[in-house]
mmCIF file with all atom_site columns, C-alpha atoms in Angstrom:
data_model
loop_
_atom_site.group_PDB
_atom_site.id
_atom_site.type_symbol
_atom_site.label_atom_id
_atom_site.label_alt_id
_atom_site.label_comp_id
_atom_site.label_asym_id
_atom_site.label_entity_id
_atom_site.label_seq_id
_atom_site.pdbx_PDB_ins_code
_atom_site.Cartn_x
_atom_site.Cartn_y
_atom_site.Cartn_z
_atom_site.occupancy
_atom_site.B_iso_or_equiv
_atom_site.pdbx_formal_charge
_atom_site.auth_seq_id
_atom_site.auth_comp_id
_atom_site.auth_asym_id
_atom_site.auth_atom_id
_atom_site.pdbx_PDB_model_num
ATOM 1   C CA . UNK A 1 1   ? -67.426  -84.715  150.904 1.00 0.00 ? 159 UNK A CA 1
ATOM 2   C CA . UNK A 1 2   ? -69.088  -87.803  149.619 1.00 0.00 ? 160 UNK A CA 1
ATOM 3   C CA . UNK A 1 3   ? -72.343  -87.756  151.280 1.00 0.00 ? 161 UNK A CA 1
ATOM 4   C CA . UNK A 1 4   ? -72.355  -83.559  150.208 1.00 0.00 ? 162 UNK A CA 1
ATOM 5   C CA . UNK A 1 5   ? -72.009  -84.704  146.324 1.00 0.00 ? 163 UNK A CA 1
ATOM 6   C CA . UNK A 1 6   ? -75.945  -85.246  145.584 1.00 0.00 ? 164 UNK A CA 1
ATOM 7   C CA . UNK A 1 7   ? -76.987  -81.395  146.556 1.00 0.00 ? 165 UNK A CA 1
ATOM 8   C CA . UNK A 1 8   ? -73.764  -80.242  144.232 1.00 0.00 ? 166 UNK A CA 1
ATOM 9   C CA . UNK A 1 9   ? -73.505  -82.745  141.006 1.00 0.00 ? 167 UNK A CA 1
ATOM 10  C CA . UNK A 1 10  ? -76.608  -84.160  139.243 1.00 0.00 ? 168 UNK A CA 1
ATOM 11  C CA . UNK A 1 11  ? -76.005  -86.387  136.649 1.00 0.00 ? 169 UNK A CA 1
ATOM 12  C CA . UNK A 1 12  ? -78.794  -86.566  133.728 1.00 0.00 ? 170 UNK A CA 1
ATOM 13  C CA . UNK A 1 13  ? -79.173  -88.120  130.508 1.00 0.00 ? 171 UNK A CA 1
ATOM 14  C CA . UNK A 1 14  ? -81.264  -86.818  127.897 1.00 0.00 ? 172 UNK A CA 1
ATOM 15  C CA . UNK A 1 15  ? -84.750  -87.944  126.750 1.00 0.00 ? 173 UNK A CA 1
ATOM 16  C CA . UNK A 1 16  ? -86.635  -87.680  124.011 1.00 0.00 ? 174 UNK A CA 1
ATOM 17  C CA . UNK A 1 17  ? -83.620  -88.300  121.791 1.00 0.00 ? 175 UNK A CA 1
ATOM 18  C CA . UNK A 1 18  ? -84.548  -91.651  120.123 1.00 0.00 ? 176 UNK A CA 1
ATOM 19  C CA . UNK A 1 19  ? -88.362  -91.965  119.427 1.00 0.00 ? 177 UNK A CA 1
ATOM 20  C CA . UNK A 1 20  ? -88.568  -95.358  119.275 1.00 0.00 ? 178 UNK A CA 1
ATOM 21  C CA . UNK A 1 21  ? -87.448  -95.706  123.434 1.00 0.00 ? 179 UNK A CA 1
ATOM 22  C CA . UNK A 1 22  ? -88.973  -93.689  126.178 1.00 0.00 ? 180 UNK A CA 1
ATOM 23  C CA . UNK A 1 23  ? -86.526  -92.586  129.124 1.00 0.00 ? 181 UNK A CA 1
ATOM 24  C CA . UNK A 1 24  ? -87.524  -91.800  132.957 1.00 0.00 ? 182 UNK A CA 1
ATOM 25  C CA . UNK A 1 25  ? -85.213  -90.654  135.990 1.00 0.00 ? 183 UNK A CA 1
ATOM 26  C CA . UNK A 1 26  ? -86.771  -91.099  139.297 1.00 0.00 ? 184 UNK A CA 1
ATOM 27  C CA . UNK A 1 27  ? -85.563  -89.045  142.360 1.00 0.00 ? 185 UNK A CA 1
ATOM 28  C CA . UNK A 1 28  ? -84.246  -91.432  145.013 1.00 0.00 ? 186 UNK A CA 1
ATOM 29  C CA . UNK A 1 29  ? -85.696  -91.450  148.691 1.00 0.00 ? 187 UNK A CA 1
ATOM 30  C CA . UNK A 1 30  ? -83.671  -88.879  151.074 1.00 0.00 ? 188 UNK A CA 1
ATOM 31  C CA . UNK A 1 31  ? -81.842  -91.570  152.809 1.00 0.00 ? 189 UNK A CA 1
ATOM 32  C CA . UNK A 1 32  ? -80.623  -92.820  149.516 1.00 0.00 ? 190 UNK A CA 1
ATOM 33  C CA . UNK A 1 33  ? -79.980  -89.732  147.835 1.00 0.00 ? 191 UNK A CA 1
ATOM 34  C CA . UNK A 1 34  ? -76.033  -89.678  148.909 1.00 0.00 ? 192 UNK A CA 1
ATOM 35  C CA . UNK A 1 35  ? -75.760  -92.803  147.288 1.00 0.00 ? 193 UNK A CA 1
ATOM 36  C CA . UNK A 1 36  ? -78.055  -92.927  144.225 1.00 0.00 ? 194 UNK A CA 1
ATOM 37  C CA . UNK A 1 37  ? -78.234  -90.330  141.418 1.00 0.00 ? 195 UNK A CA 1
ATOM 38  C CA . UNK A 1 38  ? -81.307  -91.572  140.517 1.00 0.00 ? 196 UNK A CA 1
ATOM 39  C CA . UNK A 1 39  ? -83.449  -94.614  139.784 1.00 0.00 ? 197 UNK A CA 1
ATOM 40  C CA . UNK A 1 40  ? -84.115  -94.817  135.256 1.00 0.00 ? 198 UNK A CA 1
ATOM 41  C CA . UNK A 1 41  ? -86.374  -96.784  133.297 1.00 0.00 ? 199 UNK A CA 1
ATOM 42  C CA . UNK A 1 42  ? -85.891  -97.267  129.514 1.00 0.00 ? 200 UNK A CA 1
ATOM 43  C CA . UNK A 1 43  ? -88.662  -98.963  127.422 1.00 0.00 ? 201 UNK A CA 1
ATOM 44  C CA . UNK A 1 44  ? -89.784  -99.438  124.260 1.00 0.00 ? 202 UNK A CA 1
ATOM 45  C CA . UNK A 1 45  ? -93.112  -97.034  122.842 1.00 0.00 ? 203 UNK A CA 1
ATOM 46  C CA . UNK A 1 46  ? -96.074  -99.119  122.835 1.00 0.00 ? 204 UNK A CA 1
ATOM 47  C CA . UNK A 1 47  ? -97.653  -99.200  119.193 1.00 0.00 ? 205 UNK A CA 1
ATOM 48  C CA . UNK A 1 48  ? -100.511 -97.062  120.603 1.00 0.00 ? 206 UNK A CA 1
ATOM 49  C CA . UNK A 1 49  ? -97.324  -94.466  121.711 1.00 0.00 ? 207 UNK A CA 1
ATOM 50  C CA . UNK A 1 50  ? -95.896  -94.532  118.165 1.00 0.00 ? 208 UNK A CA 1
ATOM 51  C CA . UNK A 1 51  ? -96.388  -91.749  115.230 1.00 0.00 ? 209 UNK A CA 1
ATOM 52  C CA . UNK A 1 52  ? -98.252  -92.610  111.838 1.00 0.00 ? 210 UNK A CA 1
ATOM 53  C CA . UNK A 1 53  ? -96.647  -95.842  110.364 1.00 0.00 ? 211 UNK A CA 1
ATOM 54  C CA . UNK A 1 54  ? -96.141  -94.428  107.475 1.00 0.00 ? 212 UNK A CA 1
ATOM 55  C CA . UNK A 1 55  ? -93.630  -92.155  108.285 1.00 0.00 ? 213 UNK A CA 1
ATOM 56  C CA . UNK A 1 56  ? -90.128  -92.275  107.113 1.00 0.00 ? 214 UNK A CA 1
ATOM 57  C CA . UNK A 1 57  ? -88.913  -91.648  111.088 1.00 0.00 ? 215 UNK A CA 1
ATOM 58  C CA . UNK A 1 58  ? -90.933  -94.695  111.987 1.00 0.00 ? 216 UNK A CA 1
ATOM 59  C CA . UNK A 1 59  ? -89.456  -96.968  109.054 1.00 0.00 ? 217 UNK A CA 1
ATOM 60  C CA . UNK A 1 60  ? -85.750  -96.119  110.588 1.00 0.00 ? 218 UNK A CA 1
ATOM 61  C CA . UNK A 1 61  ? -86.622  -96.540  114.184 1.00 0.00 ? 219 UNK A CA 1
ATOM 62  C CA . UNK A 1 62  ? -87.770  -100.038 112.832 1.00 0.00 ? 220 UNK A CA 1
ATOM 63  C CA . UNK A 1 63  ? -84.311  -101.254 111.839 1.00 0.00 ? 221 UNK A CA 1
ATOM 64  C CA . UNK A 1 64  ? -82.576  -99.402  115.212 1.00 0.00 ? 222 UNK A CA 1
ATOM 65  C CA . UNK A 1 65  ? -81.664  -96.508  116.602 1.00 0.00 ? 223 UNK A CA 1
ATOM 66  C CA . UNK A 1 66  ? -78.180  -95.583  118.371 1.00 0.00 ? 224 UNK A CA 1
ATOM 67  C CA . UNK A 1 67  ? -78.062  -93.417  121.892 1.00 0.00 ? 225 UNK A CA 1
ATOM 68  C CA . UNK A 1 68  ? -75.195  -91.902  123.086 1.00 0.00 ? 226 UNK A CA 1
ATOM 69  C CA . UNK A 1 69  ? -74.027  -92.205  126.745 1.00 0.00 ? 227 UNK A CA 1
ATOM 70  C CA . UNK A 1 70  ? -71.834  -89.424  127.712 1.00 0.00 ? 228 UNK A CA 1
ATOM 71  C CA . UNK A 1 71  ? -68.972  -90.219  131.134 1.00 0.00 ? 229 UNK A CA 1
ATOM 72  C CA . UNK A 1 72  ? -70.353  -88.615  134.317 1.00 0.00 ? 230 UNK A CA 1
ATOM 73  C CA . UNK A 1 73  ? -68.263  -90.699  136.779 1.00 0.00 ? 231 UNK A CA 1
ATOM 74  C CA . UNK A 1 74  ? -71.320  -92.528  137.666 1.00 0.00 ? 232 UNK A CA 1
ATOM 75  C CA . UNK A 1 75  ? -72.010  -96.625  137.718 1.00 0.00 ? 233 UNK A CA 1
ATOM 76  C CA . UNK A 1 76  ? -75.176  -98.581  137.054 1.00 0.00 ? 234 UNK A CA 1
ATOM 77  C CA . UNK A 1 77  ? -76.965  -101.770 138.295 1.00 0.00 ? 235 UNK A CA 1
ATOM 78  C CA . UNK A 1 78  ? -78.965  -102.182 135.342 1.00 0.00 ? 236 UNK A CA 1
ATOM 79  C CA . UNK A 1 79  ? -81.821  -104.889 135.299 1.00 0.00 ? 237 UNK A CA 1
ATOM 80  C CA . UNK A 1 80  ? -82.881  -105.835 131.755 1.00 0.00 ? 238 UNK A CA 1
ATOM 81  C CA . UNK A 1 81  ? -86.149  -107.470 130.652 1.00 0.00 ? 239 UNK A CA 1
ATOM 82  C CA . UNK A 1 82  ? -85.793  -108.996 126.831 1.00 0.00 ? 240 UNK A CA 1
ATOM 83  C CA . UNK A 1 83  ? -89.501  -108.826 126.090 1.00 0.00 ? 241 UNK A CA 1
ATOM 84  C CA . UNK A 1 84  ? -89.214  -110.838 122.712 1.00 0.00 ? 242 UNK A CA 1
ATOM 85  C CA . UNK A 1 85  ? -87.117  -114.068 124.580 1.00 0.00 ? 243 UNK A CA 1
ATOM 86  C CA . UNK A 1 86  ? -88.486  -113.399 127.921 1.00 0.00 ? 244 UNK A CA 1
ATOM 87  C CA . UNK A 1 87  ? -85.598  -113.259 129.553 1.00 0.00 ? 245 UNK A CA 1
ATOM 88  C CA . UNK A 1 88  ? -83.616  -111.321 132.313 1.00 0.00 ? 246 UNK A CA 1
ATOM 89  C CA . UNK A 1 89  ? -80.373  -109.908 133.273 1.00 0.00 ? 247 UNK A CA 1
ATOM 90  C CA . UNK A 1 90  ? -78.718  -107.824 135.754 1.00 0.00 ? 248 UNK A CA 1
ATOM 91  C CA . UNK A 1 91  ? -75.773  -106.276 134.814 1.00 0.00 ? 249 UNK A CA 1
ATOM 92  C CA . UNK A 1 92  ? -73.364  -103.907 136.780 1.00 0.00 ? 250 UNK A CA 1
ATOM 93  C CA . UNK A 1 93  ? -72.105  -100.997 135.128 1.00 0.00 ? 251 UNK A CA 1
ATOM 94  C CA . UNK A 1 94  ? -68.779  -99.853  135.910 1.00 0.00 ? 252 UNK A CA 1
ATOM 95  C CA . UNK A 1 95  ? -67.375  -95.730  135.697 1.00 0.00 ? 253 UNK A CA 1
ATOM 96  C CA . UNK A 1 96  ? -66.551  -95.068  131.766 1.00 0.00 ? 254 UNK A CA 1
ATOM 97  C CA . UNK A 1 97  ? -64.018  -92.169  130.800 1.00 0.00 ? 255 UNK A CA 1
ATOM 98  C CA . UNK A 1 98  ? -65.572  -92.021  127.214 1.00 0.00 ? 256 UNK A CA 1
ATOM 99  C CA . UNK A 1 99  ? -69.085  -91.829  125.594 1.00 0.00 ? 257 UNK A CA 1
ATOM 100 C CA . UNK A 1 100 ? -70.521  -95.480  124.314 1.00 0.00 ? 258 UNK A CA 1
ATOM 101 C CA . UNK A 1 101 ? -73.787  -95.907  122.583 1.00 0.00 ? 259 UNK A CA 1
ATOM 102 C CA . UNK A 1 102 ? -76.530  -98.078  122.812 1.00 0.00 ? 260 UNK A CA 1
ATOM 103 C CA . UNK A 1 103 ? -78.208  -99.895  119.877 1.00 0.00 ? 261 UNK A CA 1
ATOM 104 C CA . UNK A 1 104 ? -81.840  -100.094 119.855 1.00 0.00 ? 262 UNK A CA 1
ATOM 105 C CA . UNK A 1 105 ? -83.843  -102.901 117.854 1.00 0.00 ? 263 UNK A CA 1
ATOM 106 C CA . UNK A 1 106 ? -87.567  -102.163 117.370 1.00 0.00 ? 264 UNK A CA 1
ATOM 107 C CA . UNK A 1 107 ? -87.826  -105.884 116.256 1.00 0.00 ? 265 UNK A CA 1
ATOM 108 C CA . UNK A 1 108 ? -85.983  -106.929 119.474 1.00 0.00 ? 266 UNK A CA 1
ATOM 109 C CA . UNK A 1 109 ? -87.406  -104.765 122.625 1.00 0.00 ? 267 UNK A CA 1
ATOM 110 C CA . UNK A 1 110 ? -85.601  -104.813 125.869 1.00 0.00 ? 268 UNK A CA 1
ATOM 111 C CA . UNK A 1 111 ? -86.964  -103.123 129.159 1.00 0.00 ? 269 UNK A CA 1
ATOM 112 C CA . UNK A 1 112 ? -84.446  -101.740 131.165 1.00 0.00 ? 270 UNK A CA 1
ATOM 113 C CA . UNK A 1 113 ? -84.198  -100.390 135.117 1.00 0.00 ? 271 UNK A CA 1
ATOM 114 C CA . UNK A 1 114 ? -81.399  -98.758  136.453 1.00 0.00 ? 272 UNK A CA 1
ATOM 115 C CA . UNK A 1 115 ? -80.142  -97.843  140.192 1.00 0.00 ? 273 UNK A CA 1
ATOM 116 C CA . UNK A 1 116 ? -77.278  -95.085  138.760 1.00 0.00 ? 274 UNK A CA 1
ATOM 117 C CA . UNK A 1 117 ? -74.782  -94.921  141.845 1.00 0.00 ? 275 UNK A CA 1
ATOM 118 C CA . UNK A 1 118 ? -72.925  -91.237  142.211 1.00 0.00 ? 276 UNK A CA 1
ATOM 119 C CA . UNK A 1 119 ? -69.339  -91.389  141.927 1.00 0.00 ? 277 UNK A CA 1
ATOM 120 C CA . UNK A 1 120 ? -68.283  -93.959  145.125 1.00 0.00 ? 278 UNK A CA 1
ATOM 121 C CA . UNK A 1 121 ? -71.685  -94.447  145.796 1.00 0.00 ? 279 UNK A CA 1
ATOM 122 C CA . UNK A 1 122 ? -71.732  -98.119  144.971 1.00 0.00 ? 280 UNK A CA 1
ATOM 123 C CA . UNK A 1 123 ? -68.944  -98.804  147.372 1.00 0.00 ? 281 UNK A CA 1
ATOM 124 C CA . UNK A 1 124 ? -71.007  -98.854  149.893 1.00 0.00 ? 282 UNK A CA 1
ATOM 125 C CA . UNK A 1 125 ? -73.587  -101.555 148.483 1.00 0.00 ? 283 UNK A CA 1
ATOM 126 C CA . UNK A 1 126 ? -70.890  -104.076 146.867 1.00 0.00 ? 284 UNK A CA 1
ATOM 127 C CA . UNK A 1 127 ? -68.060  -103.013 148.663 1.00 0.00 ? 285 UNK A CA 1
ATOM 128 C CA . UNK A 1 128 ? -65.128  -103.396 146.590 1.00 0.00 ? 286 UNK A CA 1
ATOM 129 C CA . UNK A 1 129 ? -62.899  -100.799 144.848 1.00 0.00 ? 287 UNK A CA 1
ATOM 130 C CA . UNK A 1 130 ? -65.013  -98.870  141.471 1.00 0.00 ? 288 UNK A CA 1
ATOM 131 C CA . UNK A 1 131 ? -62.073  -98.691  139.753 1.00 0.00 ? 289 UNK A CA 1
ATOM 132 C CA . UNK A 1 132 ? -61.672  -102.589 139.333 1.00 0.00 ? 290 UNK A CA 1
ATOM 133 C CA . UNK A 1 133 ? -64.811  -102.267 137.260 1.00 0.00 ? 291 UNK A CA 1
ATOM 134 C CA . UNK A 1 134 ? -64.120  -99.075  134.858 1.00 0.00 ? 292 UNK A CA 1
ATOM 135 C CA . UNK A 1 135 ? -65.345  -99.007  131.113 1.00 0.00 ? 293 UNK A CA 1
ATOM 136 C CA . UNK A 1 136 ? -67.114  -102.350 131.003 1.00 0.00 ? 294 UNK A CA 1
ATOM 137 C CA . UNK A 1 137 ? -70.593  -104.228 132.148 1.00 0.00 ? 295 UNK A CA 1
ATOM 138 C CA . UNK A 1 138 ? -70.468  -106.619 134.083 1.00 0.00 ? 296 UNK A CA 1
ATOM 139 C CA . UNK A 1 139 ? -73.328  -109.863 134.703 1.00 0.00 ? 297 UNK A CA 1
ATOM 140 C CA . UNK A 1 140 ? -74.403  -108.510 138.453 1.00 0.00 ? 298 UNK A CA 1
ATOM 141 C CA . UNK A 1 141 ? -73.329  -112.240 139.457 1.00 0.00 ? 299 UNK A CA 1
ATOM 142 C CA . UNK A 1 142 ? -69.649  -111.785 138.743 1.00 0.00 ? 300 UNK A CA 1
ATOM 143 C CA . UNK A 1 143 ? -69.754  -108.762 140.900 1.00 0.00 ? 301 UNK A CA 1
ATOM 144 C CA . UNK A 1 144 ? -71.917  -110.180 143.658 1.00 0.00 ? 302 UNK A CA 1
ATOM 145 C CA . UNK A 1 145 ? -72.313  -113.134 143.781 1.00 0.00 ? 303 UNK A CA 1
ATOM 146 C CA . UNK A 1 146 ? -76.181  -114.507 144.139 1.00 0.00 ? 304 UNK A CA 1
ATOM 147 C CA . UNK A 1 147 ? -76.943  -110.723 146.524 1.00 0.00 ? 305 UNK A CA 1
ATOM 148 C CA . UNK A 1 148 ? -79.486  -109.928 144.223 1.00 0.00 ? 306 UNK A CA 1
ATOM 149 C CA . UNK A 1 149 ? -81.450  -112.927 143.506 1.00 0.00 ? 307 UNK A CA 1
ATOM 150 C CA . UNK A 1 150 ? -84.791  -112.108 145.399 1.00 0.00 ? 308 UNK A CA 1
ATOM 151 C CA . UNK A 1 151 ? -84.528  -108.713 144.037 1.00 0.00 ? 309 UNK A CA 1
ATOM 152 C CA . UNK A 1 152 ? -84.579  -109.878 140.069 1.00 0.00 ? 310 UNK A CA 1
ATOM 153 C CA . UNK A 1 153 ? -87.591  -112.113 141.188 1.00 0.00 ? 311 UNK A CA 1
ATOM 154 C CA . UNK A 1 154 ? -89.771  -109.053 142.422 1.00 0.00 ? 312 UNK A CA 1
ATOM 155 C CA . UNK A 1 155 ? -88.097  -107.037 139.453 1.00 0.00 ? 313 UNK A CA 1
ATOM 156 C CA . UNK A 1 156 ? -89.380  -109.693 136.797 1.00 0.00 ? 314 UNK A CA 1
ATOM 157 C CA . UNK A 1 157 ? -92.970  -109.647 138.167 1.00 0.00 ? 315 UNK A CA 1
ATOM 158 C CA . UNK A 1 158 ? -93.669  -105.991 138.473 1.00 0.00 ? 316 UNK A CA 1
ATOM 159 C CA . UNK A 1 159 ? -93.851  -103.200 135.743 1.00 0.00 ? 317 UNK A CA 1
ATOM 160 C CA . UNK A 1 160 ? -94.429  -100.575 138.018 1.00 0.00 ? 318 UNK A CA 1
ATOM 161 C CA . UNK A 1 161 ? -91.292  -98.224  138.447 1.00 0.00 ? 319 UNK A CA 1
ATOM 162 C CA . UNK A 1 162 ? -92.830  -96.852  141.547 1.00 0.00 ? 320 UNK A CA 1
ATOM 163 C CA . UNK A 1 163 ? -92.847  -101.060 143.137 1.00 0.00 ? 321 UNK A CA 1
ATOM 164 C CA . UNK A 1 164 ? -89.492  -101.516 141.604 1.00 0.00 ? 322 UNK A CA 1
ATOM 165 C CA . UNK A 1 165 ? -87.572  -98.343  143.261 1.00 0.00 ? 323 UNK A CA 1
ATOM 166 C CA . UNK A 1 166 ? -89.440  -99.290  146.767 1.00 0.00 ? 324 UNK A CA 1
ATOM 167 C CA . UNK A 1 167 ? -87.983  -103.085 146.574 1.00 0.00 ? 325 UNK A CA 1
ATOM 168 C CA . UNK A 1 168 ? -84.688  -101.322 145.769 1.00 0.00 ? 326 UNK A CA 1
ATOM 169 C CA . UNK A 1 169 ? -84.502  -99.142  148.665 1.00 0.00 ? 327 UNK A CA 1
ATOM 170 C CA . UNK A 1 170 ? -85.842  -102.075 150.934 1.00 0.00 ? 328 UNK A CA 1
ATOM 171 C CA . UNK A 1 171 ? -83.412  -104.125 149.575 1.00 0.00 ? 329 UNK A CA 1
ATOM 172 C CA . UNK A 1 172 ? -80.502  -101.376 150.391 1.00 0.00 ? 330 UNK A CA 1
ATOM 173 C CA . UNK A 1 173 ? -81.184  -100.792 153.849 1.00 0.00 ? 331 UNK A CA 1
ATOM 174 C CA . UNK A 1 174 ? -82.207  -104.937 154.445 1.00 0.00 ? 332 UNK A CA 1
ATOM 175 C CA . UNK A 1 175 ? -78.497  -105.626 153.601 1.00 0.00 ? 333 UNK A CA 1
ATOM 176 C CA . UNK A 1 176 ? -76.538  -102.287 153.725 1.00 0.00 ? 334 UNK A CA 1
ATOM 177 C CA . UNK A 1 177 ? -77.941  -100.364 156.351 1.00 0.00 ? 335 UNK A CA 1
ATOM 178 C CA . UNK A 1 178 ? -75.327  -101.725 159.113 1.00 0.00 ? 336 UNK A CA 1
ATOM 179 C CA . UNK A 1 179 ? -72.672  -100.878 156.530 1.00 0.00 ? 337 UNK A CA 1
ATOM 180 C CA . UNK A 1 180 ? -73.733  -97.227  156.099 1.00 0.00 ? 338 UNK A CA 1
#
């Protein structure tokens, strides 16, 4: 049943729902798609992107805006980009039973790509049990130890989701395919 669950459950979160951030799901390749949900990008709008400055909208966004995530029984290897330090992280994002939300600072801009697993899904790349990992995130190096440290490299350099969800998927079947 757990390769069948892609063509029967299709987890997706909503966009559009905080102006300030836009929100992308990518379909996954056909080999991965018993695996991954999808691939997601979340990034701030680009002042050329935003509405009229003036705006009473814009002047809210400006001090933060809170999304919702609602429990599908999905988990998350998130890779995070804080434009305004320049920094990275990777975090791993275990199965949650109730909704959280996520804070967004227009003063502090983060861009974010996800690999959302389906339910089990992730077993397969980290190999250890999901529920070990429930309602929390987790830094990616805690989980797995120093597995992902070419992949953050590439992920750093590029912008381009499309370059980003091919290193993931070379990545998978580099060190999972024997696994599978």
């Amino acid at each position: 049943m757990q390769l069948k669950i892609h063509t029967l459950f299709q987890p997706i979160q909503a966009n559009g729902r905080v102006p300030s951030n836009q929100y992308i799901e990518i379909t996954p390749s056909p080999k991965l798609a018993p695996y991954v949900s999808c691939y997601w990008l979340s990034e701030p709008v680009t002042e050329n992107q935003e509405p009229d400055s003036s705006s009473e909208t814009l002047k809210a966004l400006r001090e933060g805006s809170v999304d919702r995530v609602l429990p599908d029984g999905c988990s998350d290897i998130i890779f995070e980009h804080d434009l305004k330090a320049n920094k990275y992280r990777t975090l791993f994002s275990g199965i949650f039973d109730e909704p959280f939300t996520i804070t967004y600072v227009q003063n502090h801009p983060v861009r974010k790509f996800g690999v959302r697993f389906f339910p089990g899904g992730n077993h397969s790349l980290l190999g250890i049990p999901q529920q070990d990992f429930a309602k929390s995130h987790f830094d990616i190096d805690l989980v797995w130890a120093g597995k992902l440290k070419r992949l953050k490299i590439g992920f750093s350099k590029s912008r381009c989701s499309k370059k980003k969800c091919r290193s993931w998927k070379n990545f998978w079947f580099l060190s999972c395919a024997p696994k599978l």
